[in-house]
mmCIF file of C-alpha atoms and ligand atoms in Angstrom:
data_model
loop_
_atom_site.group_PDB
_atom_site.id
_atom_site.type_symbol
_atom_site.label_atom_id
_atom_site.label_comp_id
_atom_site.label_asym_id
_atom_site.label_seq_id
_atom_site.Cartn_x
_atom_site.Cartn_y
_atom_site.Cartn_z
ATOM 1 C CA MET Q 345 11.268 -5.875 -6.138
ATOM 2 C CA ARG Q 346 8.681 -3.308 -5.554
ATOM 3 C CA SER Q 347 8.055 -4.312 -2.200
ATOM 4 C CA ARG Q 348 11.261 -3.375 -0.879
ATOM 5 C CA ASN Q 349 10.899 0.337 -2.418
ATOM 6 C CA VAL Q 350 10.039 2.863 -0.076
ATOM 7 C CA VAL Q 351 8.235 6.041 -0.863
ATOM 8 C CA LEU Q 352 8.205 8.814 1.794
ATOM 9 C CA ILE Q 353 5.232 11.539 1.581
ATOM 10 C CA GLY Q 354 4.361 13.838 3.723
ATOM 11 C CA PHE Q 355 3.900 17.809 4.319
ATOM 12 C CA MET Q 356 7.041 20.010 4.273
ATOM 13 C CA GLY Q 357 9.241 19.502 7.070
ATOM 14 C CA SER Q 358 7.751 16.173 7.901
ATOM 15 C CA GLY Q 359 11.563 14.863 7.467
ATOM 16 C CA LYS Q 360 10.836 13.356 4.237
ATOM 17 C CA THR Q 361 14.529 14.214 2.831
ATOM 18 C CA SER Q 362 16.164 13.520 5.885
ATOM 19 C CA VAL Q 363 14.550 10.327 6.762
ATOM 20 C CA GLY Q 364 15.177 9.146 3.327
ATOM 21 C CA LEU Q 365 19.083 9.655 3.957
ATOM 22 C CA ARG Q 366 19.148 7.850 7.197
ATOM 23 C CA LEU Q 367 16.893 4.674 5.875
ATOM 24 C CA SER Q 368 18.908 4.341 2.759
ATOM 25 C CA TYR Q 369 22.063 3.958 5.312
ATOM 26 C CA ARG Q 370 20.022 1.658 7.876
ATOM 27 C CA LEU Q 371 18.768 -0.372 4.639
ATOM 28 C CA ARG Q 372 21.727 -0.321 2.664
ATOM 29 C CA LEU Q 373 19.661 0.740 -0.383
ATOM 30 C CA PRO Q 374 20.228 3.809 -2.681
ATOM 31 C CA VAL Q 375 18.000 7.050 -2.035
ATOM 32 C CA GLU Q 376 16.429 9.626 -4.307
ATOM 33 C CA ASP Q 377 15.105 12.964 -3.473
ATOM 34 C CA THR Q 378 12.788 14.302 -6.662
ATOM 35 C CA ASP Q 379 13.552 17.766 -5.382
ATOM 36 C CA ARG Q 380 17.497 17.068 -5.612
ATOM 37 C CA LEU Q 381 16.648 15.369 -8.996
ATOM 38 C CA ILE Q 382 14.505 18.142 -10.115
ATOM 39 C CA GLU Q 383 17.316 21.071 -9.016
ATOM 40 C CA ARG Q 384 20.018 18.930 -10.845
ATOM 41 C CA ARG Q 385 17.973 18.714 -14.326
ATOM 42 C CA GLU Q 386 16.886 22.511 -14.297
ATOM 43 C CA GLY Q 387 20.023 23.566 -13.082
ATOM 44 C CA CYS Q 388 18.664 25.882 -10.193
ATOM 45 C CA SER Q 389 17.432 25.616 -6.818
ATOM 46 C CA ILE Q 390 13.456 25.071 -6.094
ATOM 47 C CA SER Q 391 13.014 28.453 -4.924
ATOM 48 C CA GLU Q 392 14.492 29.689 -8.081
ATOM 49 C CA LEU Q 393 12.268 27.583 -10.253
ATOM 50 C CA PHE Q 394 9.404 28.959 -8.641
ATOM 51 C CA ALA Q 395 10.823 32.207 -8.934
ATOM 52 C CA GLU Q 396 11.581 31.927 -12.868
ATOM 53 C CA LYS Q 397 8.885 29.459 -13.994
ATOM 54 C CA GLY Q 398 6.127 29.302 -11.670
ATOM 55 C CA GLU Q 399 4.615 26.295 -9.613
ATOM 56 C CA GLU Q 400 2.738 25.110 -12.458
ATOM 57 C CA TYR Q 401 5.769 24.546 -14.296
ATOM 58 C CA PHE Q 402 7.258 22.973 -11.182
ATOM 59 C CA ARG Q 403 4.470 20.496 -10.704
ATOM 60 C CA ARG Q 404 4.724 19.359 -14.495
ATOM 61 C CA GLN Q 405 8.473 18.546 -14.069
ATOM 62 C CA GLU Q 406 7.259 16.370 -10.844
ATOM 63 C CA THR Q 407 4.824 14.377 -12.733
ATOM 64 C CA GLU Q 408 7.058 13.966 -15.568
ATOM 65 C CA LEU Q 409 10.090 12.611 -13.398
ATOM 66 C CA LEU Q 410 7.672 10.069 -11.292
ATOM 67 C CA ARG Q 411 6.907 8.794 -14.477
ATOM 68 C CA GLU Q 412 9.881 8.318 -15.755
ATOM 69 C CA LEU Q 413 11.370 6.953 -12.436
ATOM 70 C CA ALA Q 414 8.236 4.560 -12.349
ATOM 71 C CA GLU Q 415 9.250 3.099 -15.730
ATOM 72 C CA ARG Q 416 12.781 2.777 -14.705
ATOM 73 C CA ASN Q 417 12.188 -0.055 -12.283
ATOM 74 C CA TYR Q 418 14.804 1.399 -9.696
ATOM 75 C CA ALA Q 419 15.314 -0.413 -6.429
ATOM 76 C CA GLY Q 420 15.641 2.509 -3.280
ATOM 77 C CA ILE Q 421 13.947 4.771 -1.596
ATOM 78 C CA PHE Q 422 12.282 7.984 -2.718
ATOM 79 C CA SER Q 423 11.764 11.091 -0.708
ATOM 80 C CA VAL Q 424 9.178 13.585 -2.703
ATOM 81 C CA GLY Q 425 8.284 17.262 -2.450
ATOM 82 C CA GLY Q 426 5.227 18.071 0.006
ATOM 83 C CA GLY Q 427 2.927 18.870 -2.345
ATOM 84 C CA THR Q 428 3.720 15.797 -4.797
ATOM 85 C CA PRO Q 429 0.656 13.629 -3.594
ATOM 86 C CA VAL Q 430 -1.973 16.445 -4.130
ATOM 87 C CA ARG Q 431 -2.256 15.431 -7.755
ATOM 88 C CA PRO Q 432 -3.922 11.886 -8.012
ATOM 89 C CA GLU Q 433 -2.167 10.803 -10.982
ATOM 90 C CA ASN Q 434 0.776 11.171 -8.848
ATOM 91 C CA ARG Q 435 -0.535 9.247 -6.145
ATOM 92 C CA ALA Q 436 -0.874 6.397 -8.701
ATOM 93 C CA LEU Q 437 2.804 6.856 -9.768
ATOM 94 C CA LEU Q 438 4.117 7.083 -6.252
ATOM 95 C CA ARG Q 439 2.263 3.431 -5.586
ATOM 96 C CA ARG Q 440 4.098 1.847 -8.582
ATOM 97 C CA LEU Q 441 7.421 2.985 -7.323
ATOM 98 C CA GLY Q 442 6.917 1.188 -3.932
ATOM 99 C CA LYS Q 443 5.278 1.148 -0.645
ATOM 100 C CA VAL Q 444 4.355 4.731 0.045
ATOM 101 C CA VAL Q 445 5.232 5.728 3.902
ATOM 102 C CA LEU Q 446 3.101 9.022 4.983
ATOM 103 C CA LEU Q 447 5.252 10.877 7.646
ATOM 104 C CA ARG Q 448 2.323 12.502 9.242
ATOM 105 C CA ILE Q 449 2.746 15.689 11.140
ATOM 106 C CA LYS Q 450 1.014 18.731 12.969
ATOM 107 C CA PRO Q 451 1.228 22.135 12.017
ATOM 108 C CA GLU Q 452 2.816 23.443 15.095
ATOM 109 C CA THR Q 453 5.737 20.889 14.799
ATOM 110 C CA VAL Q 454 6.326 21.678 11.036
ATOM 111 C CA TYR Q 455 6.255 25.751 12.255
ATOM 112 C CA ASP Q 456 8.800 24.894 14.905
ATOM 113 C CA ARG Q 457 11.145 22.800 12.259
ATOM 114 C CA LEU Q 458 10.773 25.367 9.364
ATOM 115 C CA LYS Q 459 10.529 29.037 11.256
ATOM 116 C CA GLY Q 460 13.561 30.774 9.392
ATOM 117 C CA ASP Q 461 13.628 28.489 6.548
ATOM 118 C CA THR Q 462 14.322 30.135 3.309
ATOM 119 C CA ALA Q 463 14.177 27.097 0.891
ATOM 120 C CA ARG Q 464 10.489 26.503 0.778
ATOM 121 C CA PRO Q 465 8.987 29.102 -1.629
ATOM 122 C CA LEU Q 466 5.158 28.260 -0.737
ATOM 123 C CA LEU Q 467 5.882 29.515 3.212
ATOM 124 C CA GLN Q 468 7.509 32.849 2.200
ATOM 125 C CA CYS Q 469 4.691 34.999 3.226
ATOM 126 C CA ALA Q 470 3.551 37.469 6.070
ATOM 127 C CA ASN Q 471 1.650 34.429 8.397
ATOM 128 C CA PRO Q 472 3.904 31.252 7.531
ATOM 129 C CA ARG Q 473 1.906 29.669 10.872
ATOM 130 C CA GLU Q 474 -1.565 30.515 9.239
ATOM 131 C CA ARG Q 475 -0.214 29.390 5.763
ATOM 132 C CA ILE Q 476 0.983 26.114 7.233
ATOM 133 C CA ARG Q 477 -1.882 25.334 8.952
ATOM 134 C CA GLN Q 478 -4.523 25.952 6.125
ATOM 135 C CA LEU Q 479 -2.175 23.952 3.325
ATOM 136 C CA LEU Q 480 -1.811 21.156 5.714
ATOM 137 C CA GLU Q 481 -5.558 20.999 6.186
ATOM 138 C CA SER Q 482 -6.274 21.064 2.486
ATOM 139 C CA ARG Q 483 -3.851 18.364 1.575
ATOM 140 C CA GLN Q 484 -4.044 15.979 4.582
ATOM 141 C CA GLU Q 485 -6.941 13.791 2.823
ATOM 142 C CA ALA Q 486 -4.572 13.308 -0.385
ATOM 143 C CA TYR Q 487 -1.944 12.141 1.604
ATOM 144 C CA GLU Q 488 -3.659 9.821 3.979
ATOM 145 C CA ASP Q 489 -5.519 8.341 0.553
ATOM 146 C CA GLY Q 490 -1.951 8.224 -0.642
ATOM 147 C CA ALA Q 491 -0.305 6.394 1.882
ATOM 148 C CA ASP Q 492 0.190 2.362 2.462
ATOM 149 C CA VAL Q 493 1.405 3.128 5.953
ATOM 150 C CA ILE Q 494 1.288 5.972 7.900
ATOM 151 C CA VAL Q 495 3.834 7.098 10.845
ATOM 152 C CA ASP Q 496 3.385 9.873 13.141
ATOM 153 C CA VAL Q 497 6.530 11.952 13.572
ATOM 154 C CA ASP Q 498 5.744 14.634 16.149
ATOM 155 C CA GLY Q 499 7.814 14.319 19.457
ATOM 156 C CA LYS Q 500 9.886 11.377 17.993
ATOM 157 C CA GLU Q 501 13.340 11.294 17.332
ATOM 158 C CA MET Q 502 14.739 10.222 14.004
ATOM 159 C CA GLU Q 503 15.973 6.740 15.561
ATOM 160 C CA GLU Q 504 12.278 5.899 16.669
ATOM 161 C CA ILE Q 505 10.757 7.129 13.505
ATOM 162 C CA LEU Q 506 13.191 4.744 11.395
ATOM 163 C CA ASP Q 507 12.323 1.652 13.642
ATOM 164 C CA GLU Q 508 8.760 2.431 13.224
ATOM 165 C CA ILE Q 509 9.289 2.508 9.129
ATOM 166 C CA VAL Q 510 11.175 -0.766 9.182
ATOM 167 C CA LYS Q 511 8.622 -2.553 11.259
ATOM 168 C CA GLU Q 512 5.808 -1.419 8.785
ATOM 169 C CA ILE Q 513 7.415 -1.913 5.749
ATOM 170 C CA ASN Q 514 8.723 -5.579 6.479
ATOM 171 C CA LYS Q 515 4.608 -6.161 7.315
ATOM 172 C CA MET Q 516 3.741 -8.295 4.140
ATOM 173 C CA LYS Q 517 0.344 -7.125 2.878
ATOM 174 C CA ILE Q 518 -2.112 -10.187 2.282
ATOM 175 C CA LEU Q 519 -5.601 -10.035 0.599
ATOM 176 C CA VAL Q 520 -8.060 -12.701 1.745
ATOM 177 C CA ILE Q 521 -10.990 -13.024 -0.868
ATOM 178 C CA ASN Q 522 -13.994 -15.250 0.180
ATOM 179 C CA GLY Q 523 -16.505 -15.830 -2.494
ATOM 180 C CA PRO Q 524 -20.464 -16.619 -2.552
ATOM 181 C CA ASN Q 525 -21.949 -17.911 0.398
ATOM 182 C CA LEU Q 526 -18.855 -18.118 2.610
ATOM 183 C CA ASN Q 527 -20.788 -15.492 4.765
ATOM 184 C CA PHE Q 528 -22.999 -18.102 5.620
ATOM 185 C CA LEU Q 529 -20.621 -20.263 7.395
ATOM 186 C CA GLY Q 530 -22.352 -21.861 10.349
ATOM 187 C CA ILE Q 531 -25.590 -22.085 8.700
ATOM 188 C CA ARG Q 532 -25.258 -23.685 5.416
ATOM 189 C CA GLU Q 533 -24.273 -27.337 5.224
ATOM 190 C CA LYS Q 534 -22.876 -28.003 8.382
ATOM 191 C CA SER Q 535 -21.310 -31.348 7.939
ATOM 192 C CA VAL Q 536 -19.390 -30.062 4.981
ATOM 193 C CA TYR Q 537 -18.226 -26.542 6.280
ATOM 194 C CA GLY Q 538 -18.404 -27.027 10.258
ATOM 195 C CA THR Q 539 -20.303 -25.347 12.938
ATOM 196 C CA GLN Q 540 -17.913 -22.156 13.043
ATOM 197 C CA ASP Q 541 -19.348 -19.040 11.913
ATOM 198 C CA TYR Q 542 -18.049 -16.756 9.450
ATOM 199 C CA GLN Q 543 -17.168 -14.300 12.082
ATOM 200 C CA TYR Q 544 -15.138 -16.761 13.876
ATOM 201 C CA LEU Q 545 -13.075 -17.258 10.628
ATOM 202 C CA LEU Q 546 -12.461 -13.535 10.485
ATOM 203 C CA ASP Q 547 -11.192 -13.455 13.862
ATOM 204 C CA MET Q 548 -8.674 -16.626 13.431
ATOM 205 C CA ILE Q 549 -7.462 -14.740 10.596
ATOM 206 C CA GLN Q 550 -6.998 -11.331 12.177
ATOM 207 C CA ARG Q 551 -5.212 -13.324 15.271
ATOM 208 C CA LYS Q 552 -2.926 -14.924 12.552
ATOM 209 C CA ALA Q 553 -2.014 -11.499 11.300
ATOM 210 C CA GLU Q 554 -0.984 -10.284 14.544
ATOM 211 C CA ASP Q 555 0.842 -13.777 15.230
ATOM 212 C CA THR Q 556 2.868 -13.051 12.251
ATOM 213 C CA GLY Q 557 3.110 -9.375 11.898
ATOM 214 C CA SER Q 558 1.441 -9.235 8.432
ATOM 215 C CA GLU Q 559 -1.296 -7.178 7.321
ATOM 216 C CA ILE Q 560 -4.233 -9.418 6.053
ATOM 217 C CA THR Q 561 -7.391 -7.529 4.579
ATOM 218 C CA VAL Q 562 -10.513 -10.001 4.158
ATOM 219 C CA PHE Q 563 -12.872 -9.377 1.216
ATOM 220 C CA GLN Q 564 -16.378 -11.100 1.025
ATOM 221 C CA SER Q 565 -18.632 -11.087 -1.689
ATOM 222 C CA ASN Q 566 -21.832 -12.932 -3.213
ATOM 223 C CA HIS Q 567 -20.968 -11.198 -6.621
ATOM 224 C CA GLU Q 568 -18.374 -12.323 -9.373
ATOM 225 C CA GLY Q 569 -17.784 -8.871 -10.583
ATOM 226 C CA ALA Q 570 -17.570 -7.299 -7.254
ATOM 227 C CA ILE Q 571 -14.666 -10.219 -6.544
ATOM 228 C CA ILE Q 572 -13.210 -9.304 -9.898
ATOM 229 C CA ASP Q 573 -13.129 -5.585 -9.118
ATOM 230 C CA ARG Q 574 -11.419 -6.485 -5.961
ATOM 231 C CA ILE Q 575 -8.792 -8.708 -7.657
ATOM 232 C CA GLN Q 576 -8.322 -5.428 -9.900
ATOM 233 C CA GLU Q 577 -7.791 -3.220 -7.165
ATOM 234 C CA ALA Q 578 -5.110 -5.461 -5.531
ATOM 235 C CA TYR Q 579 -2.937 -4.752 -8.766
ATOM 236 C CA SER Q 580 -2.427 -1.284 -7.700
ATOM 237 C CA ASP Q 581 -2.632 -1.330 -3.844
ATOM 238 C CA GLY Q 582 0.418 -3.112 -2.915
ATOM 239 C CA THR Q 583 -0.907 -6.349 -2.092
ATOM 240 C CA GLU Q 584 1.657 -8.947 -1.789
ATOM 241 C CA GLY Q 585 0.083 -12.225 -1.937
ATOM 242 C CA ILE Q 586 -3.674 -13.472 -2.417
ATOM 243 C CA VAL Q 587 -5.815 -16.234 -0.623
ATOM 244 C CA ILE Q 588 -8.784 -17.004 -2.186
ATOM 245 C CA ASN Q 589 -11.920 -19.166 -1.730
ATOM 246 C CA PRO Q 590 -13.715 -18.483 -4.934
ATOM 247 C CA GLY Q 591 -16.640 -20.734 -3.900
ATOM 248 C CA ALA Q 592 -18.913 -22.407 -6.508
ATOM 249 C CA TYR Q 593 -17.247 -19.702 -9.096
ATOM 250 C CA THR Q 594 -14.301 -22.091 -8.742
ATOM 251 C CA HIS Q 595 -15.801 -24.421 -11.137
ATOM 252 C CA TYR Q 596 -16.987 -22.199 -13.850
ATOM 253 C CA SER Q 597 -15.966 -18.908 -13.719
ATOM 254 C CA TYR Q 598 -13.216 -18.084 -16.510
ATOM 255 C CA ALA Q 599 -13.880 -14.177 -15.674
ATOM 256 C CA ILE Q 600 -12.372 -14.805 -11.884
ATOM 257 C CA ARG Q 601 -9.445 -16.981 -13.742
ATOM 258 C CA ASP Q 602 -8.743 -14.487 -15.998
ATOM 259 C CA ALA Q 603 -8.662 -11.514 -13.262
ATOM 260 C CA LEU Q 604 -6.123 -13.730 -11.099
ATOM 261 C CA ALA Q 605 -3.898 -14.435 -13.996
ATOM 262 C CA SER Q 606 -3.255 -10.962 -14.601
ATOM 263 C CA ILE Q 607 -1.937 -10.587 -10.839
ATOM 264 C CA THR Q 608 1.655 -11.922 -10.379
ATOM 265 C CA VAL Q 609 1.894 -11.999 -6.733
ATOM 266 C CA PRO Q 610 1.644 -15.641 -5.280
ATOM 267 C CA LYS Q 611 -1.819 -16.922 -4.984
ATOM 268 C CA VAL Q 612 -3.323 -19.744 -3.300
ATOM 269 C CA GLU Q 613 -6.893 -21.388 -3.625
ATOM 270 C CA ILE Q 614 -8.648 -22.588 -0.503
ATOM 271 C CA HIS Q 615 -11.496 -24.900 -0.255
ATOM 272 C CA ILE Q 616 -12.915 -25.692 3.284
ATOM 273 C CA SER Q 617 -13.865 -29.003 1.902
ATOM 274 C CA ASP Q 618 -11.869 -31.505 -0.453
ATOM 275 C CA ILE Q 619 -13.545 -30.524 -3.689
ATOM 276 C CA THR Q 620 -11.991 -33.785 -5.481
ATOM 277 C CA LYS Q 621 -13.924 -35.919 -3.298
ATOM 278 C CA ARG Q 622 -17.594 -34.610 -3.771
ATOM 279 C CA GLU Q 623 -19.873 -34.079 -6.644
ATOM 280 C CA ASP Q 624 -18.596 -34.404 -9.948
ATOM 281 C CA PHE Q 625 -19.424 -30.606 -10.922
ATOM 282 C CA ARG Q 626 -17.039 -29.750 -7.956
ATOM 283 C CA LYS Q 627 -14.077 -31.643 -8.968
ATOM 284 C CA VAL Q 628 -12.951 -29.247 -11.789
ATOM 285 C CA SER Q 629 -11.306 -25.968 -10.748
ATOM 286 C CA VAL Q 630 -11.072 -23.428 -13.461
ATOM 287 C CA THR Q 631 -9.026 -21.007 -11.032
ATOM 288 C CA ALA Q 632 -6.194 -23.646 -9.959
ATOM 289 C CA PRO Q 633 -4.165 -23.503 -13.258
ATOM 290 C CA VAL Q 634 -3.779 -19.586 -12.203
ATOM 291 C CA CYS Q 635 -2.811 -20.283 -8.569
ATOM 292 C CA ASP Q 636 0.292 -21.238 -6.956
ATOM 293 C CA ARG Q 637 -0.980 -23.639 -4.722
ATOM 294 C CA GLN Q 638 -4.219 -25.208 -3.709
ATOM 295 C CA ILE Q 639 -5.122 -25.953 -0.045
ATOM 296 C CA TYR Q 640 -8.289 -28.457 0.056
ATOM 297 C CA GLY Q 641 -9.938 -29.984 2.907
ATOM 298 C CA GLN Q 642 -8.332 -28.918 5.919
ATOM 299 C CA GLY Q 643 -11.457 -26.884 7.202
ATOM 300 C CA LEU Q 644 -10.798 -23.236 8.255
ATOM 301 C CA GLU Q 645 -7.199 -24.302 9.431
ATOM 302 C CA GLY Q 646 -6.554 -23.923 5.333
ATOM 303 C CA TYR Q 647 -6.761 -20.176 5.334
ATOM 304 C CA LEU Q 648 -3.860 -20.297 7.917
ATOM 305 C CA GLN Q 649 -1.914 -22.654 5.927
ATOM 306 C CA ALA Q 650 -2.569 -20.559 2.913
ATOM 307 C CA VAL Q 651 -1.347 -17.344 4.594
ATOM 308 C CA ASP Q 652 1.921 -19.191 5.461
ATOM 309 C CA PHE Q 653 2.637 -20.375 2.146
ATOM 310 C CA ILE Q 654 2.466 -16.609 1.342
ATOM 311 C CA LEU Q 655 4.571 -15.707 3.936
ATOM 312 C CA GLY Q 656 7.247 -18.411 2.722
ATOM 313 C CA ARG Q 657 6.911 -20.042 5.905
HETATM 314 N N1 LIG V 163 12.686 13.604 13.898
HETATM 315 C C1 LIG V 163 12.949 15.027 13.713
HETATM 316 N N2 LIG V 163 12.945 15.576 14.591
HETATM 317 C C2 LIG V 163 13.284 16.878 14.692
HETATM 318 N N3 LIG V 163 13.648 17.638 13.725
HETATM 319 C C3 LIG V 163 13.848 16.878 12.656
HETATM 320 C C4 LIG V 163 13.375 15.499 12.450
HETATM 321 N N4 LIG V 163 13.492 14.932 10.995
HETATM 322 C C5 LIG V 163 13.636 16.083 10.520
HETATM 323 N N5 LIG V 163 13.750 17.000 11.105
HETATM 324 C C6 LIG V 163 14.288 18.570 10.798
HETATM 325 O O1 LIG V 163 13.372 19.546 9.887
HETATM 326 C C7 LIG V 163 13.729 19.963 8.974
HETATM 327 C C8 LIG V 163 12.773 19.386 7.814
HETATM 328 O O2 LIG V 163 13.564 18.403 7.302
HETATM 329 P P1 LIG V 163 13.320 17.791 6.035
HETATM 330 O O3 LIG V 163 13.871 15.979 5.791
HETATM 331 O O4 LIG V 163 14.056 18.699 5.021
HETATM 332 O O5 LIG V 163 11.947 17.401 5.839
HETATM 333 P P2 LIG V 163 11.105 17.646 4.243
HETATM 334 O O6 LIG V 163 12.036 17.172 3.182
HETATM 335 O O7 LIG V 163 9.822 16.645 4.469
HETATM 336 O O8 LIG V 163 10.667 18.609 3.856
HETATM 337 C C9 LIG V 163 15.230 19.729 8.825
HETATM 338 O O9 LIG V 163 15.710 20.815 9.796
HETATM 339 C C10 LIG V 163 15.369 18.342 9.711
HETATM 340 O O10 LIG V 163 16.852 18.479 10.337
HETATM 341 O O1 LIG V 164 4.920 21.452 -0.158
HETATM 342 C C1 LIG V 164 5.191 21.855 -1.367
HETATM 343 O O2 LIG V 164 4.538 22.010 -2.147
HETATM 344 C C2 LIG V 164 6.680 22.000 -1.837
HETATM 345 C C3 LIG V 164 7.289 21.078 -0.708
HETATM 346 C C4 LIG V 164 8.877 21.060 -1.289
HETATM 347 O O3 LIG V 164 9.649 20.173 -0.887
HETATM 348 P P1 LIG V 164 9.725 19.516 0.740
HETATM 349 O O4 LIG V 164 8.245 18.698 1.478
HETATM 350 O O5 LIG V 164 10.869 18.226 0.943
HETATM 351 O O6 LIG V 164 10.009 20.500 1.710
HETATM 352 C C5 LIG V 164 9.555 21.121 -2.625
HETATM 353 O O7 LIG V 164 8.820 20.352 -3.320
HETATM 354 C C6 LIG V 164 8.728 22.721 -2.904
HETATM 355 O O8 LIG V 164 9.187 23.843 -2.483
HETATM 356 C C7 LIG V 164 7.121 22.391 -2.874
HETATM 357 MG MG1 LIG V 165 12.502 17.522 1.107
#
């Protein structure tokens, strides 16, 4: 459900509110704009709220509202205020709401779009051009950190922006995890694991991502704790499917098993060799029961089959 939700972030004037409305029409999903929700709740405009209660009060309302929305399991599109992603806690809440799309914009475009605008209290000053430049620069890092997808909007028509967003949000985000010794492919026991090296595997997976229009990230570690940390990260980074080759940890890491059990996205356990036909200690997989599918003995091709499984092919 979460994966169809879209959250639009970006600087004032980047088009969050207007893109949200158009996207809602295109995807036939409801839309909520957090500024409008706050205005309705407070019974006054954002400008009046800033003037009467101050920016800090508005920021508290913003975070409070995001918390409520995140708990509500709402399906649809959200556009938020330009300052929302500045607080790290808000960035985490936005990710809980859906796929976060940053409408990235240059200061000159903001100025062109908003000169003469009176509804944005932060730009009501003697030199709005300079204020935009400074504020945008100070926020850019937070915007990019909070985004799953970035769409540059300068010089683009609305339709082009909508097409890009739809293409990006349809990309499934898959994480491939390779455990100990997989970086030694092409070096270790070639009769079992083949002669191709690890880079060959990475290139193969990258081609699969391009062919299927999906986003595949590959992580490799020889350390149990690092693998667990990465699985936990997948809980909140928008990962929609996990392919894991836990290497020898397969046979005894209850800790990796427990980490996998806590993530509900589809999971595939893959082994290059057929572990059921090797030494006795390899016949047991403690991770298999918490995965949705096992692919054994298909060589490197097994990774592609695992990706297909996640994509529902
Ligand atoms: N792609 C675009 N090209 C030109 N103008 C745009 C585009 N997207 C939005 N605008 C205009 O920019 C202004 C700010 O848009 P708005 O949706 O309110 O942005 P935000 O919610 O990010 O502040 C509006 O006048 C809107 O019509
Ligand atoms: O950038 C900001 O801090 C703000 C942006 C505004 O929303 P838009 O980005 O939709 O203009 C609104 O939340 C408020 O004026 C503060
Ligand atoms: Mg807006």
